[in-house]
Tab-separated table of C-alpha atoms in Angstrom:
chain	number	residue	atom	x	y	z
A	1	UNK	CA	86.195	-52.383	316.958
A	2	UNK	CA	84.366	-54.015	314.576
A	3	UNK	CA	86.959	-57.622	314.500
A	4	UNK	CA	86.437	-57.048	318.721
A	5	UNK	CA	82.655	-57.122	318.063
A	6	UNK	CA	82.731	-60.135	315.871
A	7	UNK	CA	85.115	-61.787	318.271
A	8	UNK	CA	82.641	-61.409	320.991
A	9	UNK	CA	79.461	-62.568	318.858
A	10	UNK	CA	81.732	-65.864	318.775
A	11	UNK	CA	82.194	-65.709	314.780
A	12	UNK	CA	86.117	-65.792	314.212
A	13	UNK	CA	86.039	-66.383	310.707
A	14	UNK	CA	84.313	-62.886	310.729
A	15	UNK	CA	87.300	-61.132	312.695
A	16	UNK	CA	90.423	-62.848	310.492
A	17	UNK	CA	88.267	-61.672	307.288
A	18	UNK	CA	87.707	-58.007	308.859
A	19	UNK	CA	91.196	-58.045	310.102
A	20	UNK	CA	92.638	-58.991	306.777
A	21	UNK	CA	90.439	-56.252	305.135
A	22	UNK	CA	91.487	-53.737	307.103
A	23	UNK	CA	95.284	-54.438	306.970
A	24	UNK	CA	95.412	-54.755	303.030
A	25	UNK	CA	93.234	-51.448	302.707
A	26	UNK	CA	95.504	-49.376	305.284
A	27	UNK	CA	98.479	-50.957	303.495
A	28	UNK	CA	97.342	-49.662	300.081
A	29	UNK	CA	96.116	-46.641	301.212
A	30	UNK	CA	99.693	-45.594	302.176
A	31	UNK	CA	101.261	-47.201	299.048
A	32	UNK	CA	99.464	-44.541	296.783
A	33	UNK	CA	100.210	-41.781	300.021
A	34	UNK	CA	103.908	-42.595	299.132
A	35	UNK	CA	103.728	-42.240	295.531
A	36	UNK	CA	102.054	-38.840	295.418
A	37	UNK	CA	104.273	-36.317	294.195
A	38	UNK	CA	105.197	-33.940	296.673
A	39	UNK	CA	104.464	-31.094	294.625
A	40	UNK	CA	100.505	-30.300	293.151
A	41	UNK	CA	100.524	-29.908	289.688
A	42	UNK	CA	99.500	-26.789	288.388
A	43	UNK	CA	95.885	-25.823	288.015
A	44	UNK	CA	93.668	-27.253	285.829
A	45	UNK	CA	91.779	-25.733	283.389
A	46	UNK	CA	87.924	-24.735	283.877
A	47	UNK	CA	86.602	-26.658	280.739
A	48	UNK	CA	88.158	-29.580	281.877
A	49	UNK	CA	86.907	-29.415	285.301
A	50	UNK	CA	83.419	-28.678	283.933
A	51	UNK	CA	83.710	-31.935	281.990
A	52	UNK	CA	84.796	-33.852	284.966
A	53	UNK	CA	82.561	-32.500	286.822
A	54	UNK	CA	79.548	-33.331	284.550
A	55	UNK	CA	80.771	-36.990	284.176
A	56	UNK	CA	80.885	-37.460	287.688
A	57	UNK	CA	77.369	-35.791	287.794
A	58	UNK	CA	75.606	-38.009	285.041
A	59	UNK	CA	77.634	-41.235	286.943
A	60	UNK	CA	76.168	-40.799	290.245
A	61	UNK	CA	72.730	-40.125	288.365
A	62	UNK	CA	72.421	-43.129	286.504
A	63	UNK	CA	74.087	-45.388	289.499
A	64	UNK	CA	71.338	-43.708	291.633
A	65	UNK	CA	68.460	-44.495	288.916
A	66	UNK	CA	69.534	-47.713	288.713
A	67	UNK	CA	69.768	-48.683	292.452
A	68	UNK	CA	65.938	-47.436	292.907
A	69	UNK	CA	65.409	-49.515	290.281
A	70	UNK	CA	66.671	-52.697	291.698
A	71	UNK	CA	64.976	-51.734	295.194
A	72	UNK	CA	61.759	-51.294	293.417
A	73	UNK	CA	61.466	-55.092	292.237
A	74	UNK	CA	59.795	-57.602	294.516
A	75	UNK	CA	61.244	-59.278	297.341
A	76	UNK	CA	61.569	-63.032	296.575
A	77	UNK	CA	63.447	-64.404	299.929
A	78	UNK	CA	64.657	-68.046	299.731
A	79	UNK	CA	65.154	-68.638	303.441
A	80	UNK	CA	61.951	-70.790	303.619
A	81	UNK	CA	64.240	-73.211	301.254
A	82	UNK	CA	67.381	-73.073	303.417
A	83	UNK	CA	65.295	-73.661	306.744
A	84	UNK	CA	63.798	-76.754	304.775
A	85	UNK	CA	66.418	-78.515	303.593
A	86	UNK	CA	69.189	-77.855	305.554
A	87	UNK	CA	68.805	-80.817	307.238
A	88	UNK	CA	67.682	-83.341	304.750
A	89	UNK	CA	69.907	-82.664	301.836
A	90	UNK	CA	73.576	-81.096	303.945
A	91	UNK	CA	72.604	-82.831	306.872
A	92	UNK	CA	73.301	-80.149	309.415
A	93	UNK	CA	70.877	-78.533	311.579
A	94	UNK	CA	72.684	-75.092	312.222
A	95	UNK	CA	71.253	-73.496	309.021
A	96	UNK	CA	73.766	-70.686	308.871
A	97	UNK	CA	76.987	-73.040	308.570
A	98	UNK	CA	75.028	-75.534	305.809
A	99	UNK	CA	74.750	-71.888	303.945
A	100	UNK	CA	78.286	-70.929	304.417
A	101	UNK	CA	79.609	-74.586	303.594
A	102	UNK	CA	77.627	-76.643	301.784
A	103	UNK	CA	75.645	-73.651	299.795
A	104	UNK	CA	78.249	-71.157	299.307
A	105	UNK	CA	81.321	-73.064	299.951
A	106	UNK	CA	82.025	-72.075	295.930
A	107	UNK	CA	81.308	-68.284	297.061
A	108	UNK	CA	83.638	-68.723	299.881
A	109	UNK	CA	86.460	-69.678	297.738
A	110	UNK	CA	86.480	-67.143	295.172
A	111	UNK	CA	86.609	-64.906	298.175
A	112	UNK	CA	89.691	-65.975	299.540
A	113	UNK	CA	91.309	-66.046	296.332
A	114	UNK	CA	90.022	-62.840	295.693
A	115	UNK	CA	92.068	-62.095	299.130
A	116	UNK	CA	94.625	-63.870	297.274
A	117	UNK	CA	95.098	-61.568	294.804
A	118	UNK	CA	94.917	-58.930	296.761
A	119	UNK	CA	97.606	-60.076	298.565
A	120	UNK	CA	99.927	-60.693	295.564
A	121	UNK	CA	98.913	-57.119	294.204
A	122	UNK	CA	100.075	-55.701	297.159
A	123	UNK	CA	103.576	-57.659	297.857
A	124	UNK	CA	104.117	-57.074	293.996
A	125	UNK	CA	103.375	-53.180	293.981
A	126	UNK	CA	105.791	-52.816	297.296
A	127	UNK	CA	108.470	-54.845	295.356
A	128	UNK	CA	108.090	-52.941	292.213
A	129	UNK	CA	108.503	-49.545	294.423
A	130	UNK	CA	111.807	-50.015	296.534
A	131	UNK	CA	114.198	-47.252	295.368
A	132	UNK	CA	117.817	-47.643	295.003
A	133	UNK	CA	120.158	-46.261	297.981
């Protein structure tokens, strides 16, 4: 719903990157369904899930601390800059694609080979994990 949505706002860069996402994360998703033993292990021991437990606990603690304290510091927008000199130094006046091209064309490309990678990870883990007949 969310690629249809995107589709309809007119933005179909938006719906091939949601798309993408979506495919590569349901693919995974049933990779590691398909490698989980069919069997649960046996239980684990109390101490161990008191440790686990407690590292979990002082990990979602000190990611919590530290997101208030990045929401705490002043907001310094730089869209005054953008709406400035969008048109005298990329020479477009539709701010949001001088952003996306000219200002985070860089951004954009480590993105798609991010997706990339992704991509390889994937075909490479499904290669690794066909089974002899």
């Amino acid at each position: 719903m969310t690629a249809v949505y995107f589709a309809w706002l007119s933005a179909p860069d938006l719906v091939l990157t949601q798309l993408l996402v979506e495919v590569v994360t349901t693919l995974m998703i049933l990779l590691v369904l398909y490698y989980l033993p069919r069997e649960l292990p046996g239980r684990e021991p109390t101490r161990r899930v008191a440790l686990d437990a407690s590292i979990a606990g002082a990990a979602g603690v000190g990611i919590a601390l530290l997101s208030y304290a990045v929401m705490q510091r002043p907001l310094a927008s730089i869209s005054a800059y953008h709406v400035l000199n969008s048109v005298g130094l990329a020479g477009g006046n539709n701010v949001v694609n001088v952003i996306l091209v000219d200002y985070r064309g860089y951004d954009t490309l480590g993105e798609i080979a991010v997706l990339a990678i992704a991509a390889l990870g994937v075909v490479a883990i499904v290669r690794s994990g066909r089974r002899a007949t």
